[in-house]
mmCIF file of N, CA, C and O in Angstrom:
data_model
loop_
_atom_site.group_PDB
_atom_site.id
_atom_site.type_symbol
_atom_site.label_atom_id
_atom_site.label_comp_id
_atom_site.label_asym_id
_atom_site.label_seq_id
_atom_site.Cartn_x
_atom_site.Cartn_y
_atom_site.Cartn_z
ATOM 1 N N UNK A 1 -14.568 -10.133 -11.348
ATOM 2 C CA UNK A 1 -13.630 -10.151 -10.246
ATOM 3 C C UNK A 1 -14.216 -9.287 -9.123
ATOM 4 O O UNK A 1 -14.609 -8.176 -9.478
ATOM 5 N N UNK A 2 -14.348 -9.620 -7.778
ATOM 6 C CA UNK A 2 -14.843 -9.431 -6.623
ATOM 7 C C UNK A 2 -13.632 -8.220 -6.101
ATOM 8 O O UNK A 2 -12.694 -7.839 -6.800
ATOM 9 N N UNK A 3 -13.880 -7.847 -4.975
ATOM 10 C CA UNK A 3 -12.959 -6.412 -4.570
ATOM 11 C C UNK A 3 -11.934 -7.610 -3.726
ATOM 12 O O UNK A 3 -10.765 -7.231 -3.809
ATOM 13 N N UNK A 4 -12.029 -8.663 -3.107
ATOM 14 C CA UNK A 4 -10.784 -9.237 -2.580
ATOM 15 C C UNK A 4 -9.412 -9.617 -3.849
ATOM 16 O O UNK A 4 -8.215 -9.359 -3.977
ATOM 17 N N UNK A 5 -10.782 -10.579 -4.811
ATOM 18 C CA UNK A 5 -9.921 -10.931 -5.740
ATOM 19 C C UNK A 5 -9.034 -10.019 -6.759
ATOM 20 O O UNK A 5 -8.375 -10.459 -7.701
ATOM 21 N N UNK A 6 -9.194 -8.247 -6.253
ATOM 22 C CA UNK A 6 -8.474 -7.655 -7.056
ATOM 23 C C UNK A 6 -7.803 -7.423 -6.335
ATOM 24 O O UNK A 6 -6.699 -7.325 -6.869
ATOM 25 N N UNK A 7 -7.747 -7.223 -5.179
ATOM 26 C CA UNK A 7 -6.846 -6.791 -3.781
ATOM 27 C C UNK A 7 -5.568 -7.843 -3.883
ATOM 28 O O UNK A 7 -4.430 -7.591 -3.486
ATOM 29 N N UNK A 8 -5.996 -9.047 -4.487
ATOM 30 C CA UNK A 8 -4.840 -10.216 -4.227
ATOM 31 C C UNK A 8 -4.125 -10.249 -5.721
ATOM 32 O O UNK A 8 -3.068 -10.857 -5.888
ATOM 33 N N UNK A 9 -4.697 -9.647 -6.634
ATOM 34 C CA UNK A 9 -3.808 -9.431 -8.048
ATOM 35 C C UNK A 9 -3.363 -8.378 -7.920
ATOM 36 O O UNK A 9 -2.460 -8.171 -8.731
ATOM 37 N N UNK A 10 -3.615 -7.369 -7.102
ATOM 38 C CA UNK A 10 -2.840 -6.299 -6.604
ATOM 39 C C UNK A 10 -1.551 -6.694 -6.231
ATOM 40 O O UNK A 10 -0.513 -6.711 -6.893
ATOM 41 N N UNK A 11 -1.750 -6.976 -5.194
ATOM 42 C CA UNK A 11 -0.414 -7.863 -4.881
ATOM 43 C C UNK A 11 0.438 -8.845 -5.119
ATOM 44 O O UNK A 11 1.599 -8.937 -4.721
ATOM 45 N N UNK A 12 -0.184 -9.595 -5.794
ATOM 46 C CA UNK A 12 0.556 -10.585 -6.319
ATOM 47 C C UNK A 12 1.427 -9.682 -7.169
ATOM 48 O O UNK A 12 2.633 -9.912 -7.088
ATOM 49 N N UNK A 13 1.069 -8.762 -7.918
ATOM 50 C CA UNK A 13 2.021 -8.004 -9.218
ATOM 51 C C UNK A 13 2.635 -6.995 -8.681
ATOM 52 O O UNK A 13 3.428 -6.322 -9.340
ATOM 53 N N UNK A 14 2.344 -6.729 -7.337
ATOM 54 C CA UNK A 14 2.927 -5.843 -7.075
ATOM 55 C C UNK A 14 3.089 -4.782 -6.998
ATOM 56 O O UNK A 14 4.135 -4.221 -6.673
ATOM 57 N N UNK A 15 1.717 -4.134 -7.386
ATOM 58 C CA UNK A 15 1.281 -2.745 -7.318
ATOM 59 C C UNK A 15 0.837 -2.227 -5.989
ATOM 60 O O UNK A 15 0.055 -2.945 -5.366
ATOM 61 N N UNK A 16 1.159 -1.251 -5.529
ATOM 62 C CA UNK A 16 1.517 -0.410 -3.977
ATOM 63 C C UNK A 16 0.489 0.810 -4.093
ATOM 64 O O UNK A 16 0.741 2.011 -3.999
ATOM 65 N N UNK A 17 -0.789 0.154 -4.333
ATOM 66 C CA UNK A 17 -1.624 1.645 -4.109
ATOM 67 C C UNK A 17 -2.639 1.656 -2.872
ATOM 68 O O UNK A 17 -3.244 0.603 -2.666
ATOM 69 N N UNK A 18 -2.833 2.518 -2.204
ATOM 70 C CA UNK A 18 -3.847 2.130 -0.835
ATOM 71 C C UNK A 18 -5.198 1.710 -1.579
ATOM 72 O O UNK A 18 -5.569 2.178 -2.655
ATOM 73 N N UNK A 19 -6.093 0.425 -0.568
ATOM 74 C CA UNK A 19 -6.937 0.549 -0.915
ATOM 75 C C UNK A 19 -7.895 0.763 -0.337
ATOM 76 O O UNK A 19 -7.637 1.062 0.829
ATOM 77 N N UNK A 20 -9.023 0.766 -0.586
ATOM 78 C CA UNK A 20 -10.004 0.986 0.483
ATOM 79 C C UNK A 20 -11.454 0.264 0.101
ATOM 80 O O UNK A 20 -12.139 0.566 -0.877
ATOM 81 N N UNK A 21 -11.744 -0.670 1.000
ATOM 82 C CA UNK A 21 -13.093 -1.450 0.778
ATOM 83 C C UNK A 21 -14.252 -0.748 0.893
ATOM 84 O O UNK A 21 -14.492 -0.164 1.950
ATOM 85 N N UNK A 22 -15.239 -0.698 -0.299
ATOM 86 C CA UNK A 22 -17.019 -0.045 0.205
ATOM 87 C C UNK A 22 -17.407 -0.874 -0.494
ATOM 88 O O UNK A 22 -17.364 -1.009 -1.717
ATOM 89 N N UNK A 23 -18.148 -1.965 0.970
ATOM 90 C CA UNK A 23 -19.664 -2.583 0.365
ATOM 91 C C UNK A 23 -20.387 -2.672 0.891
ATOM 92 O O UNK A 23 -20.264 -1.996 1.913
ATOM 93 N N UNK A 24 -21.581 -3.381 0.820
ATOM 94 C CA UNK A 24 -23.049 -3.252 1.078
ATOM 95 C C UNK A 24 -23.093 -4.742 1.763
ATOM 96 O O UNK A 24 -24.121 -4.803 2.439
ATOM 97 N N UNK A 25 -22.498 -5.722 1.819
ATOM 98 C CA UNK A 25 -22.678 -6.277 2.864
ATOM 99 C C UNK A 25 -21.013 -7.056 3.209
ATOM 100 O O UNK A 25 -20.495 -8.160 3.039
ATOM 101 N N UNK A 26 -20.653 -5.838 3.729
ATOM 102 C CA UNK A 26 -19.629 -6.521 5.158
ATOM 103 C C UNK A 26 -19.602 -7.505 6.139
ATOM 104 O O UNK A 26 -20.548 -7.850 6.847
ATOM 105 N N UNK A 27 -18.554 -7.906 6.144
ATOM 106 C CA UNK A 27 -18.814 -9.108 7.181
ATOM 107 C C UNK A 27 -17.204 -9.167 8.066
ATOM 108 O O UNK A 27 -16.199 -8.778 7.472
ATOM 109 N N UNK A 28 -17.113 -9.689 9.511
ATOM 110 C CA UNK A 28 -15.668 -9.519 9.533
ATOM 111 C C UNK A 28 -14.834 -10.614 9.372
ATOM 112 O O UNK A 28 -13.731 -10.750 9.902
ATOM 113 N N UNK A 29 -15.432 -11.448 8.570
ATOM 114 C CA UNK A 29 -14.151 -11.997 8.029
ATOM 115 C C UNK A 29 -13.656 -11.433 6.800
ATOM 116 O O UNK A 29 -12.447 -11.441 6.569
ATOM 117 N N UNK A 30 -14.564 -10.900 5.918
ATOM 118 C CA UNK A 30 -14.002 -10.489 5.126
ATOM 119 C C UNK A 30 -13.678 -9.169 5.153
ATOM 120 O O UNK A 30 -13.092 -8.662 4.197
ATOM 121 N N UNK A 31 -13.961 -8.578 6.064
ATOM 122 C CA UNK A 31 -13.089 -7.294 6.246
ATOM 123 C C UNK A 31 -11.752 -7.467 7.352
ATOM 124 O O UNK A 31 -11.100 -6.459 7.623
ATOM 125 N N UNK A 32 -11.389 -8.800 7.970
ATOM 126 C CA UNK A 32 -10.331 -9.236 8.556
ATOM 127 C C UNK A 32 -9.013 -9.272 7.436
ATOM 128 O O UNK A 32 -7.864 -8.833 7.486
ATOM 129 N N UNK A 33 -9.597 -9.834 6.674
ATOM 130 C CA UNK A 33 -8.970 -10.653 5.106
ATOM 131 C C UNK A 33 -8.772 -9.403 4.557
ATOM 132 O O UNK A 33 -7.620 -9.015 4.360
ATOM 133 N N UNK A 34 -9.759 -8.689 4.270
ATOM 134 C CA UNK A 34 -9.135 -7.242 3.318
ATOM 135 C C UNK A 34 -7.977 -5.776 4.207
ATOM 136 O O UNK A 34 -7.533 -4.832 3.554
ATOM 137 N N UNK A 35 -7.723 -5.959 5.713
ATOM 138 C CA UNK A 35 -7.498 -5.640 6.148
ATOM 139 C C UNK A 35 -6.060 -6.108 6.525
ATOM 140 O O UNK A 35 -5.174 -5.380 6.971
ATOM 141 N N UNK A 36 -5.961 -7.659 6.230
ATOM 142 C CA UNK A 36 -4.749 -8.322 6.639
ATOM 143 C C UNK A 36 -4.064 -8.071 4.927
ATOM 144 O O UNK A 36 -2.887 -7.725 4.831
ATOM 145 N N UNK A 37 -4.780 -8.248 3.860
ATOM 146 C CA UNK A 37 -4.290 -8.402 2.804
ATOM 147 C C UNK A 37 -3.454 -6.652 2.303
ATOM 148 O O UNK A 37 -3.003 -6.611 1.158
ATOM 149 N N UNK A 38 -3.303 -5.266 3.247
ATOM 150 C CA UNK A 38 -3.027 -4.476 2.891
ATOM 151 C C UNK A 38 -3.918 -3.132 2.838
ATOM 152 O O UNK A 38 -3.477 -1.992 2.692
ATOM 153 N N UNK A 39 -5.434 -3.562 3.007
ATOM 154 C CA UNK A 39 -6.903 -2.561 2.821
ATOM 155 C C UNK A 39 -6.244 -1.318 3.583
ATOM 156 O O UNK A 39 -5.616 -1.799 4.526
ATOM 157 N N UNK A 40 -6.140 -0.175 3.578
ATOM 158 C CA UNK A 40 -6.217 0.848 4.155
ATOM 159 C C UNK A 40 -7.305 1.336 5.381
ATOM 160 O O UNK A 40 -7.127 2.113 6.319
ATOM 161 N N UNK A 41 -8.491 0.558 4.978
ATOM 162 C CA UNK A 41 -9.606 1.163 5.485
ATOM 163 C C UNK A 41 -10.908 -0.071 4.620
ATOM 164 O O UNK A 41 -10.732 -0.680 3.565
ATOM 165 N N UNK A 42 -11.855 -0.095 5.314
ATOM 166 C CA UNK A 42 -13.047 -1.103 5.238
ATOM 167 C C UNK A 42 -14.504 0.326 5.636
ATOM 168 O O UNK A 42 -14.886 1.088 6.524
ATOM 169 N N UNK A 43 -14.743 -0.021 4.531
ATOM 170 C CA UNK A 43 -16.431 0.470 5.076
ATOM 171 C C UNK A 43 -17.229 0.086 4.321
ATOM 172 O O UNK A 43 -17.047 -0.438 3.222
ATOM 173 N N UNK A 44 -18.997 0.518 5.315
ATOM 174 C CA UNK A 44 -20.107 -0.286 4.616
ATOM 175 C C UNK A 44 -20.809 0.763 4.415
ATOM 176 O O UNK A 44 -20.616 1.863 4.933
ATOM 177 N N UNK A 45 -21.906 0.381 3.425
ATOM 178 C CA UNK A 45 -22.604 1.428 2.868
ATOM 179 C C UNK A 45 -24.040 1.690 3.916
ATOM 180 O O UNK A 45 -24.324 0.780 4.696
ATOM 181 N N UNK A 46 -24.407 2.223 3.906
ATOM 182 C CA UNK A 46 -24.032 3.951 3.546
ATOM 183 C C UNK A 46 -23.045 4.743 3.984
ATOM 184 O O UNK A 46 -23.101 5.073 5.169
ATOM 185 N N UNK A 47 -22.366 5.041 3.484
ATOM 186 C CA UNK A 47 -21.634 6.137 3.613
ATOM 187 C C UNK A 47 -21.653 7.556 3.723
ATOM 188 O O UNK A 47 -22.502 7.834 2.875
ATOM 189 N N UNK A 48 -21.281 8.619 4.204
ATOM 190 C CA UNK A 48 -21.497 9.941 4.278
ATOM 191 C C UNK A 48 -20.287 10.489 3.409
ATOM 192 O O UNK A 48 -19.087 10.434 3.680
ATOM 193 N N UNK A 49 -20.947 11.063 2.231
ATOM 194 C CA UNK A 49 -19.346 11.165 1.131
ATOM 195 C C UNK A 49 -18.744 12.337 1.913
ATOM 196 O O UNK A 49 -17.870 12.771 1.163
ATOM 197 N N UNK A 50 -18.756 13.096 3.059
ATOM 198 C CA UNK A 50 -17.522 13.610 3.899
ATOM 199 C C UNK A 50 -16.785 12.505 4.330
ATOM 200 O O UNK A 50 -15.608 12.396 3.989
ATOM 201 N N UNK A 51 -17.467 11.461 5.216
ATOM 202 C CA UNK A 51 -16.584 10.610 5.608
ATOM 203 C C UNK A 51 -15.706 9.771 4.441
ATOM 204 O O UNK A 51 -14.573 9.354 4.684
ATOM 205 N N UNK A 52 -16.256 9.611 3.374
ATOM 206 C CA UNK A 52 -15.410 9.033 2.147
ATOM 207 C C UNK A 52 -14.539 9.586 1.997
ATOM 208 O O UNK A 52 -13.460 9.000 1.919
ATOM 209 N N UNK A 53 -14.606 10.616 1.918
ATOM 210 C CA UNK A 53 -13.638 11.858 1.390
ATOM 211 C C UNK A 53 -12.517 12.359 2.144
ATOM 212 O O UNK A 53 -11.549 12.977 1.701
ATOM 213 N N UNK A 54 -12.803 11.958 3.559
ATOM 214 C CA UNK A 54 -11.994 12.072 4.369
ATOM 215 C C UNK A 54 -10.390 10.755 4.472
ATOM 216 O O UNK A 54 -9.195 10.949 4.697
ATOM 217 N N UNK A 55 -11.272 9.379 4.151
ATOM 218 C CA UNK A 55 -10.889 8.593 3.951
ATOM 219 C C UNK A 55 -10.303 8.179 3.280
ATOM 220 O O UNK A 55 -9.605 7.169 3.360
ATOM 221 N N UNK A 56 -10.494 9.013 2.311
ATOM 222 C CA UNK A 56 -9.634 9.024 1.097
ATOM 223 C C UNK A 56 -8.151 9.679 1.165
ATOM 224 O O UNK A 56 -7.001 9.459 0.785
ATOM 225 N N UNK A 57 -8.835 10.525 1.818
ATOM 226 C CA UNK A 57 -7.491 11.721 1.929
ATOM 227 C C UNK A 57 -6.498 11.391 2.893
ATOM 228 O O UNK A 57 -5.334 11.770 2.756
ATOM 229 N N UNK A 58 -6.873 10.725 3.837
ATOM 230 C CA UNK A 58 -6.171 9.802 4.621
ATOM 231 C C UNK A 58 -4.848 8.815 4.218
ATOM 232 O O UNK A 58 -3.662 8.858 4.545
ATOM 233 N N UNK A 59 -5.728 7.793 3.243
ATOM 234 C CA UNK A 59 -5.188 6.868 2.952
ATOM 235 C C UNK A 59 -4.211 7.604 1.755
ATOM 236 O O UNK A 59 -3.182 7.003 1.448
ATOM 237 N N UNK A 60 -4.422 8.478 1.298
ATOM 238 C CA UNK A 60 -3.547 8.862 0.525
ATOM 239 C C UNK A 60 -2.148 9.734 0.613
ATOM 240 O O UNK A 60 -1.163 9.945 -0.094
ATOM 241 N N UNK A 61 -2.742 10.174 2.125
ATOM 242 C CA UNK A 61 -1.306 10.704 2.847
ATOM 243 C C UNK A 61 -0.653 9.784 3.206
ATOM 244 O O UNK A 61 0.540 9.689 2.918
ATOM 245 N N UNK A 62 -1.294 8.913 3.908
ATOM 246 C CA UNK A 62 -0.346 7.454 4.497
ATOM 247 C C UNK A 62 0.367 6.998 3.540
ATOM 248 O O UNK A 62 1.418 6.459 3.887
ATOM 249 N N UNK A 63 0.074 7.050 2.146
ATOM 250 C CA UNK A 63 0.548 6.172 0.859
ATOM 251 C C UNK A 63 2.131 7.051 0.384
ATOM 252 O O UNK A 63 3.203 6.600 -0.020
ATOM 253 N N UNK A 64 1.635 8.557 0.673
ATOM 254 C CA UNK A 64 2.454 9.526 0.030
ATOM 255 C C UNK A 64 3.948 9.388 1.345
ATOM 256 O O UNK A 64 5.139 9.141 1.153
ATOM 257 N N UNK A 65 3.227 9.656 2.549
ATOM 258 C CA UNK A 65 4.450 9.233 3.512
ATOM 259 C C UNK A 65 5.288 7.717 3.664
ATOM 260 O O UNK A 65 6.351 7.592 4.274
ATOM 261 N N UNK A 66 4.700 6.835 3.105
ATOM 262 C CA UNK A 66 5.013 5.397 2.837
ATOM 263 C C UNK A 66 6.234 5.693 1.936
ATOM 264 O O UNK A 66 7.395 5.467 2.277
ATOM 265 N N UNK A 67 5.833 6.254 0.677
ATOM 266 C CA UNK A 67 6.817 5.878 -0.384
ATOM 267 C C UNK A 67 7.717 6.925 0.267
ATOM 268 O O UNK A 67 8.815 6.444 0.548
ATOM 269 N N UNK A 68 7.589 8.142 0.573
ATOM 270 C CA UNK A 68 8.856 8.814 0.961
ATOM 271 C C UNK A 68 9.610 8.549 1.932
ATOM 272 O O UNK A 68 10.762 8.981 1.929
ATOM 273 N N UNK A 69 9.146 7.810 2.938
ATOM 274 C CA UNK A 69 10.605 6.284 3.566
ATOM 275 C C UNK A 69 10.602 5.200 2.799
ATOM 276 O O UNK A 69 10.774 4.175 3.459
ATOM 277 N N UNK A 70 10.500 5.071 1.915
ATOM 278 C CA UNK A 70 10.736 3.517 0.935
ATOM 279 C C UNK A 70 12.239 5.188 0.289
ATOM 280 O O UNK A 70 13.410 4.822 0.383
ATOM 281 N N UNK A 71 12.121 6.017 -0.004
ATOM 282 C CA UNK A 71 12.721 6.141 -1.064
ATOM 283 C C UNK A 71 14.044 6.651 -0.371
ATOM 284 O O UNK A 71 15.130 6.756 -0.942
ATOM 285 N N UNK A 72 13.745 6.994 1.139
ATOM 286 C CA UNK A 72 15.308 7.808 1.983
ATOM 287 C C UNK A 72 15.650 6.494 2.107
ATOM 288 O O UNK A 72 16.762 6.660 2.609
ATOM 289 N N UNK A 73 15.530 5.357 2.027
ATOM 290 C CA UNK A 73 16.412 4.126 2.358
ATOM 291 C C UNK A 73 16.301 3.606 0.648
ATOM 292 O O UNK A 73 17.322 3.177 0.111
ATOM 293 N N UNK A 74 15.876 3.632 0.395
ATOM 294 C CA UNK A 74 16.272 2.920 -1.001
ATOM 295 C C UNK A 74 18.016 3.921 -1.986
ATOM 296 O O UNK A 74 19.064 3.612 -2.555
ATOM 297 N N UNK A 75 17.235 5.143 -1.586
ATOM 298 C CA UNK A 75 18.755 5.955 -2.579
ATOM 299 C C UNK A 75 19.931 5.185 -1.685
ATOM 300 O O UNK A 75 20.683 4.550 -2.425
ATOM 301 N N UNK A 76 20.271 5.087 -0.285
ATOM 302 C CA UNK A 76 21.332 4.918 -0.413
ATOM 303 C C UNK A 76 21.897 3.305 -0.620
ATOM 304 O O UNK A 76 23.014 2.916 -0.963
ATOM 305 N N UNK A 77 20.984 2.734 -0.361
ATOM 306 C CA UNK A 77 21.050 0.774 -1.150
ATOM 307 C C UNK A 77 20.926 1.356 -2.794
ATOM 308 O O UNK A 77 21.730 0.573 -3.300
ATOM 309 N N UNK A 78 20.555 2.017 -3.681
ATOM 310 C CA UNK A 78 20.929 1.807 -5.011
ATOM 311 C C UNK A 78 22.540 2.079 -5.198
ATOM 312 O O UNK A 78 23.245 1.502 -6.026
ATOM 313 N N UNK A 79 22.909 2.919 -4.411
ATOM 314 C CA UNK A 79 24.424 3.665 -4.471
ATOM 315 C C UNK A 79 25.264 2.741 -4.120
ATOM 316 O O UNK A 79 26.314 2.572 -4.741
ATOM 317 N N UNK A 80 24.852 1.874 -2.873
ATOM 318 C CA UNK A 80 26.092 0.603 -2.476
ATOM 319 C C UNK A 80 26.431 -0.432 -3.815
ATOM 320 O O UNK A 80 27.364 -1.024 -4.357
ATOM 321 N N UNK A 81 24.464 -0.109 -3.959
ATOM 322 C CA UNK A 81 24.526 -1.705 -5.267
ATOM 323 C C UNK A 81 25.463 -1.111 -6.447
ATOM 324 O O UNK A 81 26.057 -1.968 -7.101
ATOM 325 N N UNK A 82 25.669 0.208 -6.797
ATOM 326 C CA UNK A 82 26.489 0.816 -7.893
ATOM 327 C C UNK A 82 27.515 0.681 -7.657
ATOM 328 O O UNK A 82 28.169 1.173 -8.577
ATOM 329 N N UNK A 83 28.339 0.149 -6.682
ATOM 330 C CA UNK A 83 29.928 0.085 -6.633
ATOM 331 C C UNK A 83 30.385 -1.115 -6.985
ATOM 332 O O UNK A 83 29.810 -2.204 -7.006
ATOM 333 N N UNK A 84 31.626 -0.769 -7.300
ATOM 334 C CA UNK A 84 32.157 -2.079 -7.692
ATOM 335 C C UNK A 84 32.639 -2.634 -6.856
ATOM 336 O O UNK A 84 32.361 -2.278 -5.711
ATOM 337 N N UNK A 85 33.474 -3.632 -7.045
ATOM 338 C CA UNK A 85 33.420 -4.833 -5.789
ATOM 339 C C UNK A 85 35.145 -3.954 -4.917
ATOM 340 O O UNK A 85 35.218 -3.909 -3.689
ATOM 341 N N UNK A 86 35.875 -3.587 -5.485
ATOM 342 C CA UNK A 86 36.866 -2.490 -5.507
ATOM 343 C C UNK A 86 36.714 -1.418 -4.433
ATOM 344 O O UNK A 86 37.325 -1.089 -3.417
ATOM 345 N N UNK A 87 35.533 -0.982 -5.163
ATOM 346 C CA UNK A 87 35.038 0.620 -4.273
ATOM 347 C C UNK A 87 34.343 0.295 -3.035
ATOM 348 O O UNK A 87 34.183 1.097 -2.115
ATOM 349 N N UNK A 88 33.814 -1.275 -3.051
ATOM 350 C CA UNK A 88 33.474 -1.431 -1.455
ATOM 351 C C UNK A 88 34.525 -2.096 -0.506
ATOM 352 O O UNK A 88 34.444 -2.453 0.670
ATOM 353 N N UNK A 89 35.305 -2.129 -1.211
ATOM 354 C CA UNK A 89 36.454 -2.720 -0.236
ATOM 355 C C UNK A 89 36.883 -1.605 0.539
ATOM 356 O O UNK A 89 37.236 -1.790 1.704
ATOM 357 N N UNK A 90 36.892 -0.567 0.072
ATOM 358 C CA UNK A 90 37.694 1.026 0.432
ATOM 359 C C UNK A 90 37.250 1.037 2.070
ATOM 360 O O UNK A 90 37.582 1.975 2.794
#
């Protein structure tokens, strides 16, 4: 399995982790495609492992601030979905 074709079983199942493309021969369609499909970030090799590292750290704040607005709007949609049909009439 190729780095798109995991990018798209990523998603298909539904797993929410940033990703980030490194290869050795880039092209922009396929860094259009990994970019439209969710990629965090695209790069080609060589790399400078500061800049990796940076990139990393990046995408992983973005990921960490992502879920913590998924989760201030999700608590209060689990709480509506917990009422009964009664308690939303109120």
């Amino acid at each position: 399995m190729n780095g798109p074709e995991l990018q798209a079983e990523l998603n298909r199942r539904g797993v929410d982790l940033p990703v980030i493309f490194l290869t050795a021969h880039g092209d922009i369609p396929t860094t259009v495609r990994a970019m439209k499909g969710g990629a965090v970030d695209f790069l080609t090799k060589p790399v400078v492992g500061a800049q990796l590292l940076e990139r990393v750290h990046a995408a992983l704040e973005q990921s960490a601030r992502l879920r913590e607005q998924a989760s201030v709007t999700e608590f209060p949609r689990e709480r509506l979905e917990g009422l009964t049909r009664r308690e939303r009439e109120s």
